[in-house]
Each structure stands twice: as C-alpha cells, then as structure tokens.
PDB file of C-alpha atoms and ligand atoms in Angstrom:
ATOM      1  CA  UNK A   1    -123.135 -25.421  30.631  1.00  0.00           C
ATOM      2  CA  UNK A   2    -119.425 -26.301  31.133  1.00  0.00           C
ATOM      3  CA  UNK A   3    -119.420 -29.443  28.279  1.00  0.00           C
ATOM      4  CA  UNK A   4    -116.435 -29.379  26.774  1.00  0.00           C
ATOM      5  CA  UNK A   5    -116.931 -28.913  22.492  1.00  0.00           C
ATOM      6  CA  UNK A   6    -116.556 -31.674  20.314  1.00  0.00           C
ATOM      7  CA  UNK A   7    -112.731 -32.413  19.676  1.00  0.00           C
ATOM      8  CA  UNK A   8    -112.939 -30.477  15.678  1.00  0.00           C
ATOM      9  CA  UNK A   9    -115.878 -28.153  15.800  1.00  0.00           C
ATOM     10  CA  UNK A  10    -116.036 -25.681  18.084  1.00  0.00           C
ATOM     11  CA  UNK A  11    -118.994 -24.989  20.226  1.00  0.00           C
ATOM     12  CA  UNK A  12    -118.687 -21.401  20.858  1.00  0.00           C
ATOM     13  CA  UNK A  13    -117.094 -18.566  18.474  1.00  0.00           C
ATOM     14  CA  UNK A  14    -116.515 -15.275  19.854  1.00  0.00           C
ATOM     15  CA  UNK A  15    -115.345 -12.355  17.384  1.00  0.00           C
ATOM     16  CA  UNK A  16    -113.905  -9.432  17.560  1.00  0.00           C
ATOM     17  CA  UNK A  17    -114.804  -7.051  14.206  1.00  0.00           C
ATOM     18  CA  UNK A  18    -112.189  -5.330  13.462  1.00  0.00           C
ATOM     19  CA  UNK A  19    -111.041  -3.140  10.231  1.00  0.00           C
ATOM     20  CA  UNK A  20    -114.532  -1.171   9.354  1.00  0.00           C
ATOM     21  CA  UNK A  21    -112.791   1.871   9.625  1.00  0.00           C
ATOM     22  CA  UNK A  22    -110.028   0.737   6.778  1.00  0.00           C
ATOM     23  CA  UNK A  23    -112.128  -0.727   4.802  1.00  0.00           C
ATOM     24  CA  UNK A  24    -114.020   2.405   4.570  1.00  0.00           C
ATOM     25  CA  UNK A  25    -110.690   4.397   3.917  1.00  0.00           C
ATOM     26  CA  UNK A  26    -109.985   1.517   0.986  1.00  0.00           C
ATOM     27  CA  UNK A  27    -112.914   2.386  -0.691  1.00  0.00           C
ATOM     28  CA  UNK A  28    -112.808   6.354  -0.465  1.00  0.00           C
ATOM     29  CA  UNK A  29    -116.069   5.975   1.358  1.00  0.00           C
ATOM     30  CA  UNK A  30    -117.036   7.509   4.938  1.00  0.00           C
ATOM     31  CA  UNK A  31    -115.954   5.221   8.170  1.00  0.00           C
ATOM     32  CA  UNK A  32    -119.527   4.718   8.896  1.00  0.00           C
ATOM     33  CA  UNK A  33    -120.334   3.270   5.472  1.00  0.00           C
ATOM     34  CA  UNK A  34    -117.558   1.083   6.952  1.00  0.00           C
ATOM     35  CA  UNK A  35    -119.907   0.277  10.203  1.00  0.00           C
ATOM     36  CA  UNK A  36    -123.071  -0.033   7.353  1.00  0.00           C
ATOM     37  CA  UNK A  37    -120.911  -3.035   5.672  1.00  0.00           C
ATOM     38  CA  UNK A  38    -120.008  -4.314   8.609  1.00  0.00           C
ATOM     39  CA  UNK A  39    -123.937  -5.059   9.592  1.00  0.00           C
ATOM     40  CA  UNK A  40    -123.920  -6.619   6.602  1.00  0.00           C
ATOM     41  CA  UNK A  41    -120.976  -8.699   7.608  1.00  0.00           C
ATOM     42  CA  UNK A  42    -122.727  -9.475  11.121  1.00  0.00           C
ATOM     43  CA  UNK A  43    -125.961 -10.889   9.076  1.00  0.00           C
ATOM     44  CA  UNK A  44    -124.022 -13.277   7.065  1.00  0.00           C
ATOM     45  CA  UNK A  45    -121.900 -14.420   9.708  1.00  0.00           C
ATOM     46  CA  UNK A  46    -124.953 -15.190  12.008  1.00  0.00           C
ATOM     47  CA  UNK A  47    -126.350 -17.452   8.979  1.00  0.00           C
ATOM     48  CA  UNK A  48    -122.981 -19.226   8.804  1.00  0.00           C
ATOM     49  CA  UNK A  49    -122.618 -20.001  11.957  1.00  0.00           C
ATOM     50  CA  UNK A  50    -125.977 -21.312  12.249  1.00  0.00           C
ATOM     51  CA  UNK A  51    -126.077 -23.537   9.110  1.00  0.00           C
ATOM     52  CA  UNK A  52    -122.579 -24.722  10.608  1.00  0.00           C
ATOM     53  CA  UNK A  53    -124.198 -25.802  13.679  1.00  0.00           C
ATOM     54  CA  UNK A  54    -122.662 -23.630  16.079  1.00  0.00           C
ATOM     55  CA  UNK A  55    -124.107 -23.506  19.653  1.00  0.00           C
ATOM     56  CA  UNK A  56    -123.487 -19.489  20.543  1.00  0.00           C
ATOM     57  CA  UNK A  57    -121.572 -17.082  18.759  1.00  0.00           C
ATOM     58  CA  UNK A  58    -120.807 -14.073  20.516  1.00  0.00           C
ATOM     59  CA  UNK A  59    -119.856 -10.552  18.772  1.00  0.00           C
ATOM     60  CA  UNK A  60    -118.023  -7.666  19.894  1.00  0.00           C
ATOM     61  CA  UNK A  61    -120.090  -4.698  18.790  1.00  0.00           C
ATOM     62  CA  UNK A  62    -119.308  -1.630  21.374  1.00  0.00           C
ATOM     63  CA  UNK A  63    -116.499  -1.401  23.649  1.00  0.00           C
ATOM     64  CA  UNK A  64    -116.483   0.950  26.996  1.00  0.00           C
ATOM     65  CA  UNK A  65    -113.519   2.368  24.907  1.00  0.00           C
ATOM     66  CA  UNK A  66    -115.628   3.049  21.971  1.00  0.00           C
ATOM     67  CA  UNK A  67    -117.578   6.108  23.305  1.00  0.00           C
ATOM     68  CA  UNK A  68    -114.631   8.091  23.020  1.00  0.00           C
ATOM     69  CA  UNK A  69    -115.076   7.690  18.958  1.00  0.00           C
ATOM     70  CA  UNK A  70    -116.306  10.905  17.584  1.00  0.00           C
ATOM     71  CA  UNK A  71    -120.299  11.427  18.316  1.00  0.00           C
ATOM     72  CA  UNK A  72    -121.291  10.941  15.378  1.00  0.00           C
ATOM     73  CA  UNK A  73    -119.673   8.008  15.076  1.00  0.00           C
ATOM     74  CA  UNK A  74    -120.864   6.720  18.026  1.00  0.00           C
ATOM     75  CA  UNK A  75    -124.659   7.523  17.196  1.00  0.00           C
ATOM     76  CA  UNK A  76    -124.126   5.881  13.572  1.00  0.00           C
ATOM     77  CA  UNK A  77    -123.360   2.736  15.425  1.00  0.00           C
ATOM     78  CA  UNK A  78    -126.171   3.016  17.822  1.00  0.00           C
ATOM     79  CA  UNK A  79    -128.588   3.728  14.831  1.00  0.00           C
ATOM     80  CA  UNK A  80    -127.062   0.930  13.344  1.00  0.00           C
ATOM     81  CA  UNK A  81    -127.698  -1.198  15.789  1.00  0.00           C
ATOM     82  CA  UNK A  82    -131.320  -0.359  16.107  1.00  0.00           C
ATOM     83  CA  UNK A  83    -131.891  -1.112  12.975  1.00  0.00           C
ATOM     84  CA  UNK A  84    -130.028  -4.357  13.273  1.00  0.00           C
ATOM     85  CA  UNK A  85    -132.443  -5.206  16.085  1.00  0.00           C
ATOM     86  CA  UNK A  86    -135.379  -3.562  14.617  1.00  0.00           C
ATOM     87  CA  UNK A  87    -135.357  -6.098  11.452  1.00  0.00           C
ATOM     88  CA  UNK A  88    -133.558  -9.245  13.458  1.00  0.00           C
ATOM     89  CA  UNK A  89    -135.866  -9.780  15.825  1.00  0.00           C
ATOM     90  CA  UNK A  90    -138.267 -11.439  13.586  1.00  0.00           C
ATOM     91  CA  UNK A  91    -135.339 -13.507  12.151  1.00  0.00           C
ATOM     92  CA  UNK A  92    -134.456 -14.461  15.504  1.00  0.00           C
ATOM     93  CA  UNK A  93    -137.690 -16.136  16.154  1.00  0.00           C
ATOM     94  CA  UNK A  94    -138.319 -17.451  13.218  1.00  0.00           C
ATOM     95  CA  UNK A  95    -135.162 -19.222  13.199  1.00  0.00           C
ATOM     96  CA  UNK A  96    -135.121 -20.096  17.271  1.00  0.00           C
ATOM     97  CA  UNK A  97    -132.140 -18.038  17.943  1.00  0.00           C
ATOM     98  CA  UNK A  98    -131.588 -16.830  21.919  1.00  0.00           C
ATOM     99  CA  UNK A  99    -130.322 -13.211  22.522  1.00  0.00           C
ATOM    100  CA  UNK A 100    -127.932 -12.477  25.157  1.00  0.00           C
ATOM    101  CA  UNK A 101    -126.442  -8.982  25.597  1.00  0.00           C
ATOM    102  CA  UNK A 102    -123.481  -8.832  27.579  1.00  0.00           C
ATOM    103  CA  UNK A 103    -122.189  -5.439  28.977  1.00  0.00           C
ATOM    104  CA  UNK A 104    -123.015  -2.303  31.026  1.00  0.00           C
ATOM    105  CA  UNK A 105    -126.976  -2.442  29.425  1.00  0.00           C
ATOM    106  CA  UNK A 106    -127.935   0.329  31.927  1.00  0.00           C
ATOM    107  CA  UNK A 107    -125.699   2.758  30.129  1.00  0.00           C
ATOM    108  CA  UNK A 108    -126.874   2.337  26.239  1.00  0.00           C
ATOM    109  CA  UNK A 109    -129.264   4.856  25.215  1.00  0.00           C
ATOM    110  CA  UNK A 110    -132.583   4.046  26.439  1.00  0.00           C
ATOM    111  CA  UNK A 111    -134.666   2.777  22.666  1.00  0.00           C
ATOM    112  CA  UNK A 112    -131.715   0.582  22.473  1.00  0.00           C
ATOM    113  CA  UNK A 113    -132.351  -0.843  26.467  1.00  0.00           C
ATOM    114  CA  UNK A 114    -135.388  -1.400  25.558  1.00  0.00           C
ATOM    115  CA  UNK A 115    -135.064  -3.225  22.329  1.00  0.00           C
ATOM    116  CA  UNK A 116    -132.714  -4.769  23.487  1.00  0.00           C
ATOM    117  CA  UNK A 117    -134.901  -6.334  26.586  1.00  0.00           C
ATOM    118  CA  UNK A 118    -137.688  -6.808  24.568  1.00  0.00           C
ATOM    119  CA  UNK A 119    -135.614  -9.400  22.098  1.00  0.00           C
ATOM    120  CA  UNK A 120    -133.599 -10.901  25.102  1.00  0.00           C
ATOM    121  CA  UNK A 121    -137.345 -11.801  26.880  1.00  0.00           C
ATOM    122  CA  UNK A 122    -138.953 -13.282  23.698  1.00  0.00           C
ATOM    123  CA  UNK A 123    -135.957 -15.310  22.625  1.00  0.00           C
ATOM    124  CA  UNK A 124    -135.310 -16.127  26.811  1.00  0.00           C
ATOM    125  CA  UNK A 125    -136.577 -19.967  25.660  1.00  0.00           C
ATOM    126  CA  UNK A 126    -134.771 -21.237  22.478  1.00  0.00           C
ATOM    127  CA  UNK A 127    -131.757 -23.191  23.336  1.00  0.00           C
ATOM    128  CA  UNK A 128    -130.425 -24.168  19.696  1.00  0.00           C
ATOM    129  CA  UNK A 129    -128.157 -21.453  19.195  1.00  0.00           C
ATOM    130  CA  UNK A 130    -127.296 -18.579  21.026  1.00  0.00           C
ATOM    131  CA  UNK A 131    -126.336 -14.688  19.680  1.00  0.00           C
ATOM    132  CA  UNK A 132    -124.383 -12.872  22.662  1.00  0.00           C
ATOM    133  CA  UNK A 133    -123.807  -9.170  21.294  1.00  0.00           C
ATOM    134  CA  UNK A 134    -121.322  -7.678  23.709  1.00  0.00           C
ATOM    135  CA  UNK A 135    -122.351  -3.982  23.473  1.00  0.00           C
ATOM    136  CA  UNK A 136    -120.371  -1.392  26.296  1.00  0.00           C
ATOM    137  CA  UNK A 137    -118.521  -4.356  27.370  1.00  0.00           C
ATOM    138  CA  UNK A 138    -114.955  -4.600  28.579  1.00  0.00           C
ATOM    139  CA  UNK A 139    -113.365  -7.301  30.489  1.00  0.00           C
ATOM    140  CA  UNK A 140    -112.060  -5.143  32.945  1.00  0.00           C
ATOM    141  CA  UNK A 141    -115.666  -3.537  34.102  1.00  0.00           C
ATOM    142  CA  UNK A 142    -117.013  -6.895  34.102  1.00  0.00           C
ATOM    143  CA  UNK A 143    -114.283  -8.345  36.354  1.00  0.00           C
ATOM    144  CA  UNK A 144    -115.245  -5.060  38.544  1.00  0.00           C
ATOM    145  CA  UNK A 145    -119.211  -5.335  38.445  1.00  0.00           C
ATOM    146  CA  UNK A 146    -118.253  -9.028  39.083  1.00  0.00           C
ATOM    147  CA  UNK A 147    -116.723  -8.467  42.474  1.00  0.00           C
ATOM    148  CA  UNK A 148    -118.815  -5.856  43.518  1.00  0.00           C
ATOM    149  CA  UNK A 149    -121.809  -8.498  42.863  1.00  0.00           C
ATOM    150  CA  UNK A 150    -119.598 -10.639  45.360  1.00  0.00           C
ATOM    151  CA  UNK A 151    -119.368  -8.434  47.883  1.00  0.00           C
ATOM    152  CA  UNK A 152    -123.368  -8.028  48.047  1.00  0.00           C
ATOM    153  CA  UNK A 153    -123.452 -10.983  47.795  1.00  0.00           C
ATOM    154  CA  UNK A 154    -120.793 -12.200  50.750  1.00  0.00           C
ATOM    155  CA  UNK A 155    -122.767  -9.162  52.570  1.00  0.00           C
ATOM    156  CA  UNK A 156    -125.242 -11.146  52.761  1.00  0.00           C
ATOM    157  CA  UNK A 157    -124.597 -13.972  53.690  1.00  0.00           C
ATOM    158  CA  UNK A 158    -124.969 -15.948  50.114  1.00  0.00           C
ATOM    159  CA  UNK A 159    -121.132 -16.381  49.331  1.00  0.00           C
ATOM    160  CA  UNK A 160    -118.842 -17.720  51.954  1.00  0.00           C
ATOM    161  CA  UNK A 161    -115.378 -15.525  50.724  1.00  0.00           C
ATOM    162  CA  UNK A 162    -112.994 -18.635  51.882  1.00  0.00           C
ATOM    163  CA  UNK A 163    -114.883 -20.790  49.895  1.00  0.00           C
ATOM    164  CA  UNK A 164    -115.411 -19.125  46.664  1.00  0.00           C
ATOM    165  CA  UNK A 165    -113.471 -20.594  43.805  1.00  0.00           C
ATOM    166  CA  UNK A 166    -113.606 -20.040  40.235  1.00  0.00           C
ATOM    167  CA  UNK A 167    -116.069 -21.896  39.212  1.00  0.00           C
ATOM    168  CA  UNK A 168    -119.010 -19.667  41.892  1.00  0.00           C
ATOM    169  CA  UNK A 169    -116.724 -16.613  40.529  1.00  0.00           C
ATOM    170  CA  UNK A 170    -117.459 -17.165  36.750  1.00  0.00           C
ATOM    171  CA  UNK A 171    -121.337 -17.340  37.326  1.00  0.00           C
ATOM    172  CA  UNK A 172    -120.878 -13.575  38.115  1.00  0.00           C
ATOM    173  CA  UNK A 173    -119.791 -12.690  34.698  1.00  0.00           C
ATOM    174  CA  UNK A 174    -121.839 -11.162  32.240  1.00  0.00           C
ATOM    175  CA  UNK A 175    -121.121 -14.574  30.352  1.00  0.00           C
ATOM    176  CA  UNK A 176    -122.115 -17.231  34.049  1.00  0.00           C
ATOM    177  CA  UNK A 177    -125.030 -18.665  31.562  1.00  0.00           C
ATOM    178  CA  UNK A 178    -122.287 -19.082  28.895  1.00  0.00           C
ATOM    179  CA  UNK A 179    -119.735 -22.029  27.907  1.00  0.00           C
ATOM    180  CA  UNK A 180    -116.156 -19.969  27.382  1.00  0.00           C
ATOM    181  CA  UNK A 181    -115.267 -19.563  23.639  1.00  0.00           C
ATOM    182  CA  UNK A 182    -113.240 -22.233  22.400  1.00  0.00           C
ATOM    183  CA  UNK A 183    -112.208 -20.249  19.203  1.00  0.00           C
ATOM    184  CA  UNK A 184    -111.703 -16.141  18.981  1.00  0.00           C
ATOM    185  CA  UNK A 185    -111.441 -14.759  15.867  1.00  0.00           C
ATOM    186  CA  UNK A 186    -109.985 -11.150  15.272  1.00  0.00           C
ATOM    187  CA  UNK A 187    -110.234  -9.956  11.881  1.00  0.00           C
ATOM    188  CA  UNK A 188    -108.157  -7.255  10.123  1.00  0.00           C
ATOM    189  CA  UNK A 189    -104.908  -8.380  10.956  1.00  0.00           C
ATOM    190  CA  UNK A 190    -104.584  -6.991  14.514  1.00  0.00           C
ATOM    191  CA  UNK A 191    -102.827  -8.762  16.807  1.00  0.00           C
ATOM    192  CA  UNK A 192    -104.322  -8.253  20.167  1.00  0.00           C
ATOM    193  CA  UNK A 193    -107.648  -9.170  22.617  1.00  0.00           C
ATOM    194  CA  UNK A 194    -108.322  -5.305  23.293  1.00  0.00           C
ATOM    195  CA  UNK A 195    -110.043  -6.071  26.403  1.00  0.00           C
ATOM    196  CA  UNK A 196    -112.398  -8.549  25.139  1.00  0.00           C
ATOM    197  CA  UNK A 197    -113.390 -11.686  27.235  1.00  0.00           C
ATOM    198  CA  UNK A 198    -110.072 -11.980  28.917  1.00  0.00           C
ATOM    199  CA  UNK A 199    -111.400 -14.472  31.758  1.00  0.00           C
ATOM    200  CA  UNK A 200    -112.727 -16.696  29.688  1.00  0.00           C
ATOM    201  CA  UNK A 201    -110.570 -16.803  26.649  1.00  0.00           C
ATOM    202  CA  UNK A 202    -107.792 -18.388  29.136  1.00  0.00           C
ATOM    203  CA  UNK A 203    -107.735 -21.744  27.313  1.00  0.00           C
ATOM    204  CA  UNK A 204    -109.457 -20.850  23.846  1.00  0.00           C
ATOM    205  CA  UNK A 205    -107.391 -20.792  20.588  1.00  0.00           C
ATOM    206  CA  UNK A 206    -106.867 -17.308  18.647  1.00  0.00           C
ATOM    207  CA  UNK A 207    -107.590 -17.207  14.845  1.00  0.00           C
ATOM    208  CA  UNK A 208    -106.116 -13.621  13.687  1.00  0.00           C
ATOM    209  CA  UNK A 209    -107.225 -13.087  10.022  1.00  0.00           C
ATOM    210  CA  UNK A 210    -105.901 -10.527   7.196  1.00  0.00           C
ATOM    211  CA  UNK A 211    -109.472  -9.891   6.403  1.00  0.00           C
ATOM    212  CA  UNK A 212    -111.173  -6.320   7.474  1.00  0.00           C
ATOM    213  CA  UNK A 213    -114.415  -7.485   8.924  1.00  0.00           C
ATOM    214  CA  UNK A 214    -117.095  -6.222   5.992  1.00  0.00           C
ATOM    215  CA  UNK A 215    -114.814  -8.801   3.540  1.00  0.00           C
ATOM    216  CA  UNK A 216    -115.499 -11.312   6.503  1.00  0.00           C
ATOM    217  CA  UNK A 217    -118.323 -13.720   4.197  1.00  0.00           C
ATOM    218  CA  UNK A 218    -119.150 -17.678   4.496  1.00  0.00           C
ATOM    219  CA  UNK A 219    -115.392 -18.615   3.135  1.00  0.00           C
ATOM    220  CA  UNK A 220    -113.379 -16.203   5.404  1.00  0.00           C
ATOM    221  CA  UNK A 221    -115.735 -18.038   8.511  1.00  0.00           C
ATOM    222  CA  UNK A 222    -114.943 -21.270   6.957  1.00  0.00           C
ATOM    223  CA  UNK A 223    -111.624 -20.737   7.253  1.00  0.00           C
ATOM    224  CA  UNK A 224    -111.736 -20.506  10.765  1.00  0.00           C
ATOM    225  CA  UNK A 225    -113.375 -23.085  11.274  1.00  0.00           C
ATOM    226  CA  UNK A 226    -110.718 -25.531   9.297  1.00  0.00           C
ATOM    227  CA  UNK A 227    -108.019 -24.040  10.944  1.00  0.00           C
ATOM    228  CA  UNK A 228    -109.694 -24.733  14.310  1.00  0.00           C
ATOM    229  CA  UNK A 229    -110.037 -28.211  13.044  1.00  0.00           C
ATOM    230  CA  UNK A 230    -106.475 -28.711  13.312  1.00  0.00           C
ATOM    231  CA  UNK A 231    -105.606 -27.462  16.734  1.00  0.00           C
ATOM    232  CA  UNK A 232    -104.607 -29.806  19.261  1.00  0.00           C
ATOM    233  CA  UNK A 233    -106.650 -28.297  22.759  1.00  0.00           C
ATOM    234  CA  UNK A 234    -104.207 -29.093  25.745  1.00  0.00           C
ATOM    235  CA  UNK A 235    -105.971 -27.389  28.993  1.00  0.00           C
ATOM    236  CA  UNK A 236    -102.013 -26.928  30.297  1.00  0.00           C
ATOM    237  CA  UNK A 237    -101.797 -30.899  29.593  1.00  0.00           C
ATOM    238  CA  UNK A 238     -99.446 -32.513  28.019  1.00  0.00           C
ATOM    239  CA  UNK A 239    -100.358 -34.404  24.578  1.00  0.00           C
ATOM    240  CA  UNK A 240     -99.470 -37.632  25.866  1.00  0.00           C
ATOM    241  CA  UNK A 241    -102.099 -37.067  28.951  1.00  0.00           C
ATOM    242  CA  UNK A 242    -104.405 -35.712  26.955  1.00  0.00           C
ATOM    243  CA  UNK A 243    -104.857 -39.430  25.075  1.00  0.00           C
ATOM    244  CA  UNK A 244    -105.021 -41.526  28.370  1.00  0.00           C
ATOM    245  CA  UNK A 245    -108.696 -41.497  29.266  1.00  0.00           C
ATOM    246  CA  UNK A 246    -107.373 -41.940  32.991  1.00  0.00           C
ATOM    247  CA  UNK A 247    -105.811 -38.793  33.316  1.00  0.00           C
TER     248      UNK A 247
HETATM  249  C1  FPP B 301    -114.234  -1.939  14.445  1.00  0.00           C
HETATM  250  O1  FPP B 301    -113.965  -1.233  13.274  1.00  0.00           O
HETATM  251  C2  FPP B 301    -115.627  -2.228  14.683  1.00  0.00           C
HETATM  252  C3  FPP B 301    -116.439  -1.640  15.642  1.00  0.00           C
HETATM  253  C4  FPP B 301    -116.148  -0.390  16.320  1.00  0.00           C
HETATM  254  C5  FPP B 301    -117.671  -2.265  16.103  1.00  0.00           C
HETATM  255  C6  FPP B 301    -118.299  -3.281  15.209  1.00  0.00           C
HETATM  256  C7  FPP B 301    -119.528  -2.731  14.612  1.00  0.00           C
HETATM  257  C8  FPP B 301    -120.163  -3.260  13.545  1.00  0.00           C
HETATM  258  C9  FPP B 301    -119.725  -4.520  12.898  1.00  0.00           C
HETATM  259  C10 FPP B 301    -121.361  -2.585  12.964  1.00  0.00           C
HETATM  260  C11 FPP B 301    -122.615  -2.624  13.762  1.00  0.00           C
HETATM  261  C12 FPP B 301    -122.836  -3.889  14.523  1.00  0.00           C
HETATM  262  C13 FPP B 301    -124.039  -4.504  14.663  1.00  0.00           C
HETATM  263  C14 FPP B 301    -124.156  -5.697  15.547  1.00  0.00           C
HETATM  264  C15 FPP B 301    -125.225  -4.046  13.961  1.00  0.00           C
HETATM  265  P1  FPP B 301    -113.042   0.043  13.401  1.00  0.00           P
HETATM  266  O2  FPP B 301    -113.909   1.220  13.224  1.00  0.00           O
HETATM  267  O3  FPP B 301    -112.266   0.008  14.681  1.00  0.00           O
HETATM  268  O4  FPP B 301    -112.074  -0.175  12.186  1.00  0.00           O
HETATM  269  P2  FPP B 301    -110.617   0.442  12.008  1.00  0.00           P
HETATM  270  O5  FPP B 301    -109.746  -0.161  13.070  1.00  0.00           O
HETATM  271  O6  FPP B 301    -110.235  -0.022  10.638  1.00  0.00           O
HETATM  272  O7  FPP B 301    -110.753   1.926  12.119  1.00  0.00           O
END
C-alpha cells in the first residue's frame, strides 16, 4: 500500500471540485444546474484518469460543512448522487473499477447508505483502479473518529499507546487501505485545502487551477498531470540526497 508513485506520473489524484456554484451564476442558470454539470464533469474525469492509468482517484463530493447549504441544495446533490450511483455501478464493473467511500456513511440518507454499500461490496475485488468518493467527510472528524477508534482499541488491549506511531495511526483513517495522494488538484481558482485530507496531503504537491470544475474536461486533467510531471518530490530531503541511492 505505501509504494511510493513512479517519479512523473502520479499514482493517486485527489480533487477537490470547486466553482459549480459560479459557473452556474456565469451562465444565468440555477446553482444546481451547476451541481448537474458538475456530474458531468465527475464522469469524464473518471474516464481520464483511467485511460491515463491512474491507480485511485479520490473526489471530494460532500463536506460535513456542506449540510449547512440551503435544503434544497443539499437534496439536489444527494439526488444527484443517486443517480450518479444508480447508472455507475454498471460502469464500474464493467470497467473493474473499486469503490471506496470515505466519510461519516452512517449519517447520509439511508437509499444513499445503501447504494452506496451495495457498489462498495460488488466492486470490494478489483484492484486496477480505485474511485474513493469522500461524501460527509472532513479531516477534522476523521482525525476524531480516528482516535476514538484508538481508544477502543487501546481499551482493549489491541494498541499499546507508547508504541503507536504513525504508521498504526494512519490505518485508522477513513483512507488506512489507501496510498496518500501524491497530487491535489483544486479547481476554480481557490486557494485553500478546506478541510480536505489534511493528514495525508503532508508531502503531496498542490495543482490550483483557474478552471470552475464543470469546464474541468480531458485537457484541463491533462494539464495536471504535465505540471505534476515537472515537480521535483523532496519528502523534507534535500535534492542532492534525494539522487544518492544510499540515503
Ligand atoms: C463545489 O461547488 C462543489 C460541491 C459542493 C460538491 C461537488 C459536487 C458535484 C461535482 C456534483 C455531484 C457529485 C457527484 C459525485 C455525482 P460550489 O457549489 O461550492 O461552487 P461555488 O464555490 O462556485 O459556489
């Protein structure tokens, strides 16, 4: 699980879709017709990433913050992302691609629970390339449900608290089955992680792109990607260590 990615292409995108809402206001159109493109968005970007080889790509769907959105708002998305299941699951098998949801699942309307179980279980086998939809997710409840986990856990009697280290801490994460991202991309020209895999973006690069996410198509992803290409991936190292195999 902990490979590191090959030293140009990254292994493991995670994105945070951003600029629905604008794009909506751009057009004169309502800001869920801005949520409706953005599926769209999601469905091409899924088809890039997998012709592109990528290992997982993991998208940021529904924050904890984003139930304070206007109800209907919030049930447009959740319809939305019924539908999204509804008609992906098929493609998901068909093509061999794993689901992973990562978030508070007990708290998302029940149809979508269940959905959502029902595509995790059947895709539970295919290790090609991996879809992690972070839906109610926040870093800062999953660093919480994380140590409460460890304190079961140290309760009884399966985590020795002076030994724990990082690595037993991460498998408590929503993400423990999960390599970190080594690229996250936030579209719409917002400059910030918004609470969005905080733990285990420590090391990966940042790609911030002008693009409000239902413009995000193949060339926008490709762009990424190239720009990725040309970082130089340090780990707090120094370049000079980083070319001694020794070191
Ligand atoms: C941000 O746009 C986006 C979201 C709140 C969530 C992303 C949702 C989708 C892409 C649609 C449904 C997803 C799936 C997987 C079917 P915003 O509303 O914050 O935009 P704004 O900042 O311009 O207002």
């Amino acid at each position: 699980m902990h490979q590191e990615s090959t030293k140009n292409q990254p292994r493991h995108i995670a994105i945070i879709m951003d600029g629905n809402g604008r794009w909506a206001k751009k057009h004169g159109l309502p800001r869920i017709e801005g949520h409706r493109r953005g599926a769209q968005a999601v469905r091409q970007c899924l088809e890039a990433a997998r012709d592109h080889g990528l290992r997982y790509l993991t998208l940021y769907a529904f924050s904890v913050e984003n139930w304070d959105r206007p109800e209907e708002e919030v049930h447009a998305l959740m319809d939305l992302l019924d539908q999204f299941l509804k008609e992906q699951i098929h493609h998901m098998l068909k093509h061999k691609i794993r689901l992973r949801v990562i978030g508070r699942y007990h708290e998302l309307p029940s149809n979508i629970q269940k959905r959502l179980r029902e595509a995790e279980e059947r895709s539970a086998e295919f290790t090609k390339f991996t879809v992690g939809l972070a839906l109610n997710y926040g870093s800062r409840t999953e660093v919480v449900d994380a140590a409460r986990a460890i304190a079961k856990a140290t309760q009884a009697g399966t985590v020795d608290p002076d030994r724990l280290d990082y690595a037993q801490f991460r498998d408590f994460l929503y993400t423990g089955d999960m390599p970190d991202p080594d690229l996250v991309i936030r579209t719409s020209g917002e400059s910030r992680l918004s609470n969005f895999l905080l733990m285990q973006s420590a090391y990966s690069e940042i790609y911030f792109s002008e693009v409000l996410w239902p413009d995000f198509d193949r060339s926008s992803f490709e762009a990424a990607l190239e720009d990725y290409a040309q970082r130089e991936r340090r780990y707090g190292k120094t370049s000079e260590q980083l070319q001694t195999p020794a070191s």
